Amino acid sequence: MTSRLVGVVLSCFAIAVACGGTVRQAPTELQGGAAGQGGNNPGQSGAAGTTVGGAPHGGAGGAAGTEVGGAAGTSPSCVHAIPPQPPSVTNAGGDLELVFAFTSIRFDSGADAGAHPVGFDLDLTCTCQGEGDSCVLPSWATAIGCDGPDGRDNAFASMMAEFGAVAPEFSAESWSASIAAGSWSVLLRIRNYNGQADDDEVELAWYVPLRFQPDLPKLDGSDAWRIVGTCIAPGDGGDPYSPKYFDPKAYVSNGTLVARLPKAVFRPSGWASMILTDAVVTGRLMQSAIGWEIQDGGIAAVWALNDVFAGMKHMVISASELCADPNDQVYAAVKKMLCSHADIYRLPGAPATTCDSISVGLGFETVPAVLGEIRPPEAKPDLCGPQTDPANDSCDK
């Protein structure tokens, strides 16, 4: 990596530290007001909390409120962005099977931000919007500000904006161009769908494809993407594409698909694998001239820092590998930038739990596609030796 790029990386991180801090301050429009005047009639007790992506957690419900007014600092605008609830219909049934391929991606930051913010309130806490943090920020988590609208957790967006200022391959535009070039994508399969606006139970499967060959993908519904064998689970022979990453209890509510995946993996071109935890996948199911599509798709998930470090040995920035060499200024700067964006805990926790992950919000669009042959994964070069493997590093070191 050139000395100029090293300087840009270090300068970018210095700016992030100067603007960050472990004490979060909400923008004026998101700050809560003074305490309201209490009413006379008690409100209803709050229900027990749950995480958006993972298994339910959270203990007793909240105490009864008052009819008028709230506690000081409470923002009436924070309504906790969560996925649509399941439809009222039951046992809808259906035999429609649909396959989709990603055609574009967006980070919801800078020039690529769409009309609708991506992500959900994963920890059900509107940080800086009348509510505190859902986990304890370590001393090195200095870059994160407040949650987005309605408590949306998406530290990934601001992190990628910083990386994009250093190297163009970290932009959503570059990632989308790589899809068009056939370098990578994500394939989604829906089964048992009734084709209607509401379906209480469908299956959503997530597949990782290999590079499209021999030509460029047409993105017209006819592309058969080869599937990496590592995302196929041992099956009973009934489904040759038995998925490793899937939700058998996904649903469609008012035309919007909602699925929850304990794990999901994708491999943007030239990037390490991203292992997403408790991923929530949503999008509008629409019919177009070429078939069914998922439009205004979204992914909300948690990216654990230990998974970040494990994948860094396959990461390349401007033709330079990232190895945990104590004398490598670029690695040190990238590590600090990644660690500085930790804002959430990867499992259901308590406010006393230390943040150990980066919240992720991504937008995507799709076209119809075809599941191709199943192939072994392409061999990845081991860019770092055992002594400098980032998998052995951590933000605390």
Coordinates of C-alpha atoms in Angstrom, one line a residue:
M1 CA 0.0 0.0 0.0
T2 CA 1.4 3.4 -0.9
S3 CA 2.6 5.8 1.8
R4 CA -0.1 8.3 0.7
L5 CA -2.8 5.6 1.3
V6 CA -1.3 4.8 4.7
G7 CA -1.6 8.5 5.6
V8 CA -5.2 8.7 4.4
V9 CA -6.0 5.6 6.6
L10 CA -4.4 7.1 9.7
S11 CA -5.9 10.6 9.1
C12 CA -9.4 9.1 8.6
F13 CA -9.1 7.2 11.9
A14 CA -7.8 10.3 13.7
I15 CA -10.9 12.2 12.5
A16 CA -13.2 9.4 13.7
V17 CA -11.6 9.4 17.1
A18 CA -11.9 13.2 17.4
C19 CA -15.5 13.1 16.5
G20 CA -16.4 10.0 18.5
G21 CA -16.4 9.2 22.2
T22 CA -17.9 6.8 24.6
V23 CA -20.5 9.3 25.8
R24 CA -23.2 9.5 23.1
Q25 CA -25.0 12.8 22.5
A26 CA -28.2 12.8 20.5
P27 CA -28.9 15.3 17.8
T28 CA -31.3 18.0 18.9
E29 CA -34.2 16.6 17.0
L30 CA -33.8 13.2 18.7
Q31 CA -33.3 14.3 22.3
G32 CA -36.1 13.9 24.8
G33 CA -37.7 16.8 26.4
A34 CA -38.4 17.7 30.0
A35 CA -40.6 15.4 32.1
G36 CA -44.3 15.7 31.3
Q37 CA -47.0 16.2 33.8
G38 CA -48.2 12.9 35.1
G39 CA -51.8 11.8 34.7
N40 CA -54.1 10.1 37.2
N41 CA -55.0 6.8 35.4
P42 CA -52.4 4.1 35.3
G43 CA -51.2 2.8 32.0
Q44 CA -50.8 -0.9 31.1
S45 CA -47.8 -2.9 32.1
G46 CA -45.2 -3.3 29.3
A47 CA -44.5 -6.7 27.8
A48 CA -41.3 -8.6 28.2
G49 CA -38.6 -7.6 25.8
T50 CA -37.2 -9.6 22.9
T51 CA -34.4 -9.2 20.5
V52 CA -35.4 -8.5 16.9
G53 CA -33.1 -11.1 15.3
G54 CA -32.6 -13.9 17.8
A55 CA -34.3 -15.8 20.5
P56 CA -36.6 -14.0 22.9
H57 CA -35.0 -12.5 25.9
G58 CA -35.7 -9.8 28.4
G59 CA -37.4 -10.4 31.7
A60 CA -40.4 -8.8 33.3
G61 CA -42.5 -6.3 31.6
G62 CA -42.2 -2.6 32.3
A63 CA -44.0 -0.8 35.1
A64 CA -47.3 0.8 34.5
G65 CA -47.1 4.3 33.0
T66 CA -49.2 7.4 33.5
E67 CA -52.0 8.7 31.3
V68 CA -50.3 12.0 30.5
G69 CA -46.6 12.8 30.2
G70 CA -43.5 10.7 30.5
A71 CA -40.1 10.6 32.2
A72 CA -37.6 13.4 31.5
G73 CA -35.6 12.7 28.4
T74 CA -38.0 10.3 26.8
S75 CA -38.5 10.9 23.1
P76 CA -42.1 10.4 21.9
S77 CA -40.7 9.9 18.3
C78 CA -38.9 6.6 19.1
V79 CA -41.2 3.8 18.3
H80 CA -38.6 1.0 17.8
A81 CA -38.2 0.0 14.2
I82 CA -39.1 -3.7 14.0
P83 CA -40.1 -6.0 11.2
P84 CA -43.8 -6.4 10.2
Q85 CA -45.6 -8.8 12.5
P86 CA -47.0 -12.2 11.1
P87 CA -50.3 -12.0 9.2
S88 CA -53.6 -13.0 10.8
V89 CA -54.1 -15.7 8.2
T90 CA -53.3 -19.3 9.4
N91 CA -52.5 -22.4 7.4
A92 CA -52.4 -20.5 4.2
G93 CA -50.5 -23.2 2.4
G94 CA -48.8 -22.9 -1.0
D95 CA -46.4 -24.7 -3.4
L96 CA -44.7 -21.7 -5.1
E97 CA -40.9 -21.9 -5.3
L98 CA -39.0 -18.7 -6.2
V99 CA -35.2 -18.0 -6.5
F100 CA -33.7 -14.6 -6.4
A101 CA -30.2 -13.2 -6.9
F102 CA -28.9 -9.9 -5.5
T103 CA -28.3 -7.2 -8.2
S104 CA -27.3 -4.3 -6.0
I105 CA -26.4 -3.4 -2.4
R106 CA -26.5 -0.2 -0.4
F107 CA -25.1 0.8 3.0
D108 CA -27.6 3.6 3.7
S109 CA -24.8 6.1 4.1
G110 CA -23.6 9.0 2.0
A111 CA -24.6 9.1 -1.7
D112 CA -26.0 5.6 -1.8
A113 CA -28.6 6.2 1.0
G114 CA -32.1 5.3 -0.2
A115 CA -35.4 6.8 0.4
H116 CA -36.0 4.4 3.4
P117 CA -33.5 3.8 6.1
V118 CA -32.3 0.2 6.4
G119 CA -31.8 -1.8 9.5
F120 CA -34.0 -2.4 12.6
D121 CA -33.7 -1.7 16.3
L122 CA -31.9 -4.9 17.0
D123 CA -31.5 -4.3 20.8
L124 CA -34.9 -2.7 21.2
T125 CA -33.1 0.3 22.7
C126 CA -33.3 3.9 21.3
T127 CA -29.8 5.0 22.3
C128 CA -29.7 8.8 22.8
Q129 CA -33.4 9.0 22.2
G130 CA -34.5 9.0 25.8
E131 CA -32.9 5.5 26.4
G132 CA -29.4 4.5 27.4
D133 CA -27.0 2.0 25.8
S134 CA -27.9 -1.7 25.5
C135 CA -24.3 -2.7 26.3
V136 CA -21.1 -1.1 27.9
L137 CA -18.9 0.6 25.3
P138 CA -15.3 -0.5 25.6
S139 CA -12.6 2.2 25.8
W140 CA -11.7 1.5 22.1
A141 CA -15.3 1.9 20.8
T142 CA -15.0 5.6 20.2
A143 CA -16.6 6.2 16.8
I144 CA -20.3 5.4 17.4
G145 CA -22.9 8.0 17.9
C146 CA -26.5 7.5 18.5
D147 CA -29.0 5.1 16.9
G148 CA -30.7 6.0 13.7
P149 CA -34.4 6.8 13.3
D150 CA -36.6 4.8 15.6
G151 CA -33.6 3.2 17.2
R152 CA -32.2 1.6 14.1
D153 CA -28.8 0.0 14.8
N154 CA -26.4 0.3 11.8
A155 CA -22.8 1.1 12.8
F156 CA -21.8 -0.7 9.6
A157 CA -23.0 2.2 7.5
S158 CA -20.7 4.8 9.2
M159 CA -17.8 2.4 9.2
M160 CA -18.1 1.7 5.5
A161 CA -18.3 5.5 4.8
E162 CA -14.9 5.8 6.5
F163 CA -13.5 2.9 4.6
G164 CA -14.9 4.1 1.4
A165 CA -13.0 7.4 1.9
V166 CA -9.8 5.3 2.0
A167 CA -10.3 2.7 -0.7
P168 CA -13.0 2.8 -3.4
E169 CA -13.6 -1.0 -3.2
F170 CA -15.4 -0.4 0.1
S171 CA -18.2 1.5 -1.5
A172 CA -21.7 0.2 -2.2
E173 CA -21.2 1.3 -5.8
S174 CA -18.2 -0.9 -6.1
W175 CA -19.9 -3.9 -4.5
S176 CA -22.9 -3.5 -6.8
A177 CA -20.6 -3.3 -9.8
S178 CA -18.9 -6.5 -8.7
I179 CA -22.3 -8.2 -8.8
A180 CA -22.9 -7.0 -12.3
A181 CA -19.5 -8.4 -13.2
G182 CA -20.4 -11.8 -11.8
S183 CA -17.8 -11.6 -9.0
W184 CA -20.3 -12.3 -6.2
S185 CA -24.0 -12.3 -5.2
V186 CA -26.4 -13.8 -2.7
L187 CA -29.2 -16.2 -3.8
L188 CA -32.4 -16.5 -1.8
R189 CA -35.0 -19.3 -2.3
I190 CA -38.6 -19.1 -1.1
R191 CA -40.6 -22.3 -0.9
N192 CA -44.2 -23.2 0.0
Y193 CA -45.4 -19.7 -0.8
N194 CA -49.1 -19.1 -1.7
G195 CA -48.3 -16.2 -4.0
Q196 CA -50.6 -13.9 -2.0
A197 CA -50.1 -10.8 0.1
D198 CA -50.3 -12.9 3.3
D199 CA -48.8 -16.3 4.0
D200 CA -48.1 -17.3 7.6
E201 CA -45.4 -19.9 6.8
V202 CA -42.8 -20.0 4.0
E203 CA -39.2 -21.3 3.9
L204 CA -36.4 -18.8 3.2
A205 CA -33.0 -20.3 2.3
W206 CA -29.8 -18.3 1.8
Y207 CA -27.1 -19.5 -0.6
V208 CA -23.6 -18.3 -1.4
P209 CA -22.7 -18.6 -5.1
L210 CA -19.4 -18.9 -6.8
R211 CA -18.1 -16.4 -9.4
F212 CA -20.4 -16.4 -12.4
Q213 CA -18.8 -18.2 -15.4
P214 CA -18.1 -18.2 -18.3
D215 CA -19.9 -15.0 -19.3
L216 CA -21.3 -12.1 -17.4
P217 CA -24.7 -12.6 -15.7
K218 CA -27.6 -11.3 -17.7
L219 CA -29.6 -10.5 -14.6
D220 CA -32.8 -11.2 -16.5
G221 CA -34.0 -14.3 -14.6
S222 CA -32.1 -16.9 -16.6
D223 CA -28.8 -16.9 -14.8
A224 CA -27.8 -20.2 -13.1
W225 CA -25.4 -19.4 -10.4
R226 CA -23.1 -22.2 -9.1
I227 CA -23.6 -22.8 -5.4
V228 CA -20.8 -23.2 -2.9
G229 CA -21.0 -26.6 -1.3
T230 CA -20.2 -25.3 2.2
C231 CA -23.7 -23.6 2.3
I232 CA -25.4 -27.0 1.7
A233 CA -26.4 -29.1 4.7
P234 CA -26.5 -32.9 4.7
G235 CA -30.0 -33.8 3.6
D236 CA -32.2 -36.8 3.2
G237 CA -31.9 -36.9 -0.5
G238 CA -35.2 -35.1 -1.1
D239 CA -33.7 -31.6 -1.6
P240 CA -30.4 -31.5 -3.5
Y241 CA -30.1 -27.9 -2.3
S242 CA -30.8 -28.6 1.4
P243 CA -29.8 -25.3 2.9
K244 CA -27.4 -24.7 5.8
Y245 CA -28.8 -21.2 6.3
F246 CA -32.6 -21.0 6.3
D247 CA -35.7 -20.1 8.2
P248 CA -38.5 -22.7 7.9
K249 CA -40.9 -20.3 9.7
A250 CA -40.6 -17.2 7.6
Y251 CA -43.7 -15.4 6.6
V252 CA -45.2 -12.8 4.2
S253 CA -47.2 -10.0 5.8
N254 CA -49.0 -7.5 3.5
G255 CA -46.6 -8.4 0.7
T256 CA -43.4 -8.1 2.8
L257 CA -41.2 -11.2 3.4
V258 CA -39.8 -11.5 6.9
A259 CA -37.2 -14.2 7.8
R260 CA -34.8 -14.7 10.6
L261 CA -31.5 -16.6 10.1
P262 CA -29.2 -17.5 13.1
K263 CA -26.3 -17.3 10.7
A264 CA -25.8 -16.0 7.1
V265 CA -22.6 -15.6 5.1
F266 CA -21.7 -13.6 2.0
R267 CA -18.4 -12.9 0.3
P268 CA -18.2 -9.6 -1.5
S269 CA -15.5 -9.6 -4.2
G270 CA -12.1 -8.9 -2.8
W271 CA -13.4 -9.0 0.8
A272 CA -13.3 -11.4 3.6
S273 CA -16.4 -13.5 4.3
M274 CA -19.0 -11.7 6.5
I275 CA -20.6 -14.0 9.0
L276 CA -23.8 -12.3 10.1
T277 CA -25.5 -13.4 13.3
D278 CA -29.2 -13.2 14.0
A279 CA -29.9 -11.8 10.5
V280 CA -33.4 -10.4 9.8
V281 CA -34.2 -10.4 6.0
T282 CA -37.1 -8.4 4.7
G283 CA -38.3 -7.2 1.3
R284 CA -41.4 -6.6 -0.8
L285 CA -42.4 -9.5 -3.0
M286 CA -43.4 -8.1 -6.4
Q287 CA -44.1 -9.5 -9.8
S288 CA -42.3 -7.8 -12.8
A289 CA -42.0 -8.4 -16.5
I290 CA -39.4 -11.1 -15.9
G291 CA -40.9 -12.7 -12.8
W292 CA -41.0 -12.4 -9.1
E293 CA -38.5 -10.0 -7.4
I294 CA -37.7 -8.9 -3.9
Q295 CA -37.7 -5.1 -3.9
D296 CA -36.6 -2.7 -1.2
G297 CA -34.8 -5.6 0.5
G298 CA -33.1 -5.2 3.8
I299 CA -30.8 -7.1 6.1
A300 CA -30.4 -6.3 9.8
A301 CA -27.8 -8.3 11.7
V302 CA -24.9 -8.4 14.1
W303 CA -21.3 -8.8 12.9
A304 CA -19.3 -10.2 15.9
L305 CA -15.8 -8.8 16.2
N306 CA -14.3 -12.3 16.6
D307 CA -15.8 -13.2 13.2
V308 CA -14.3 -9.9 11.8
F309 CA -10.8 -10.8 12.9
A310 CA -11.1 -14.4 11.7
G311 CA -11.9 -13.2 8.2
M312 CA -9.3 -10.5 8.0
K313 CA -6.5 -12.7 6.7
H314 CA -8.4 -13.0 3.5
M315 CA -9.0 -9.3 3.2
V316 CA -7.2 -7.1 0.7
I317 CA -7.2 -3.3 0.7
S318 CA -5.8 -1.6 -2.4
A319 CA -3.8 -4.8 -3.2
S320 CA -2.3 -5.1 0.3
E321 CA -3.1 -7.9 2.6
L322 CA -4.0 -7.4 6.3
C323 CA -1.9 -9.4 8.7
A324 CA -1.5 -8.8 12.4
D325 CA 2.0 -7.5 12.2
P326 CA 2.8 -5.1 15.1
N327 CA 4.9 -3.0 12.7
D328 CA 2.2 -2.7 10.0
Q329 CA 0.7 0.7 10.4
V330 CA -2.1 0.0 7.9
Y331 CA -3.2 -3.1 9.8
A332 CA -3.1 -1.1 13.1
A333 CA -5.2 1.7 11.6
V334 CA -7.8 -0.7 10.1
K335 CA -8.0 -2.6 13.3
K336 CA -8.7 0.6 15.3
M337 CA -11.3 1.7 12.8
L338 CA -13.1 -1.6 13.0
C339 CA -13.0 -1.8 16.8
S340 CA -14.1 1.8 17.2
H341 CA -17.5 0.9 15.7
A342 CA -18.5 -1.7 18.2
D343 CA -22.0 -0.8 19.4
I344 CA -23.9 -3.9 20.2
Y345 CA -23.6 -7.3 21.9
R346 CA -23.9 -10.4 19.7
L347 CA -26.3 -12.3 22.0
P348 CA -29.2 -11.2 24.2
G349 CA -27.5 -9.4 27.1
A350 CA -27.9 -6.7 29.6
P351 CA -26.8 -3.1 29.8
A352 CA -23.8 -4.3 31.9
T353 CA -22.5 -6.5 29.1
T354 CA -19.6 -5.2 27.1
C355 CA -20.3 -4.5 23.4
D356 CA -18.5 -7.0 21.2
S357 CA -20.1 -6.6 17.8
I358 CA -20.9 -4.2 15.0
S359 CA -24.6 -3.7 14.1
V360 CA -25.3 -4.1 10.3
G361 CA -28.0 -2.6 8.1
L362 CA -27.9 -3.3 4.3
G363 CA -30.3 -2.7 1.5
F364 CA -30.5 -4.9 -1.6
E365 CA -32.5 -5.5 -4.8
T366 CA -33.0 -8.8 -6.7
V367 CA -34.0 -10.4 -9.9
P368 CA -35.2 -13.9 -10.6
A369 CA -32.4 -16.5 -10.8
V370 CA -31.7 -20.2 -11.0
L371 CA -29.8 -22.5 -8.6
G372 CA -26.9 -24.0 -10.6
E373 CA -24.7 -26.9 -9.9
I374 CA -23.1 -27.4 -6.4
R375 CA -19.3 -27.0 -6.4
P376 CA -16.5 -27.0 -3.8
P377 CA -15.5 -23.5 -2.6
E378 CA -12.6 -21.8 -4.4
A379 CA -9.3 -22.1 -2.5
K380 CA -8.4 -18.9 -0.6
P381 CA -4.8 -17.9 -0.4
D382 CA -3.6 -17.8 3.2
L383 CA -2.1 -14.3 3.2
C384 CA -0.8 -14.4 6.8
G385 CA 1.3 -16.9 8.6
P386 CA 0.4 -18.4 12.0
Q387 CA 2.3 -15.6 13.8
T388 CA 0.4 -12.8 12.1
D389 CA -3.0 -14.4 11.7
P390 CA -5.6 -11.8 12.7
A391 CA -7.8 -14.6 14.0
N392 CA -5.5 -14.6 17.1
D393 CA -5.9 -10.8 17.6
S394 CA -8.6 -8.9 19.3
C395 CA -9.6 -5.3 20.1
D396 CA -8.3 -5.7 23.6
K397 CA -4.8 -6.4 22.4

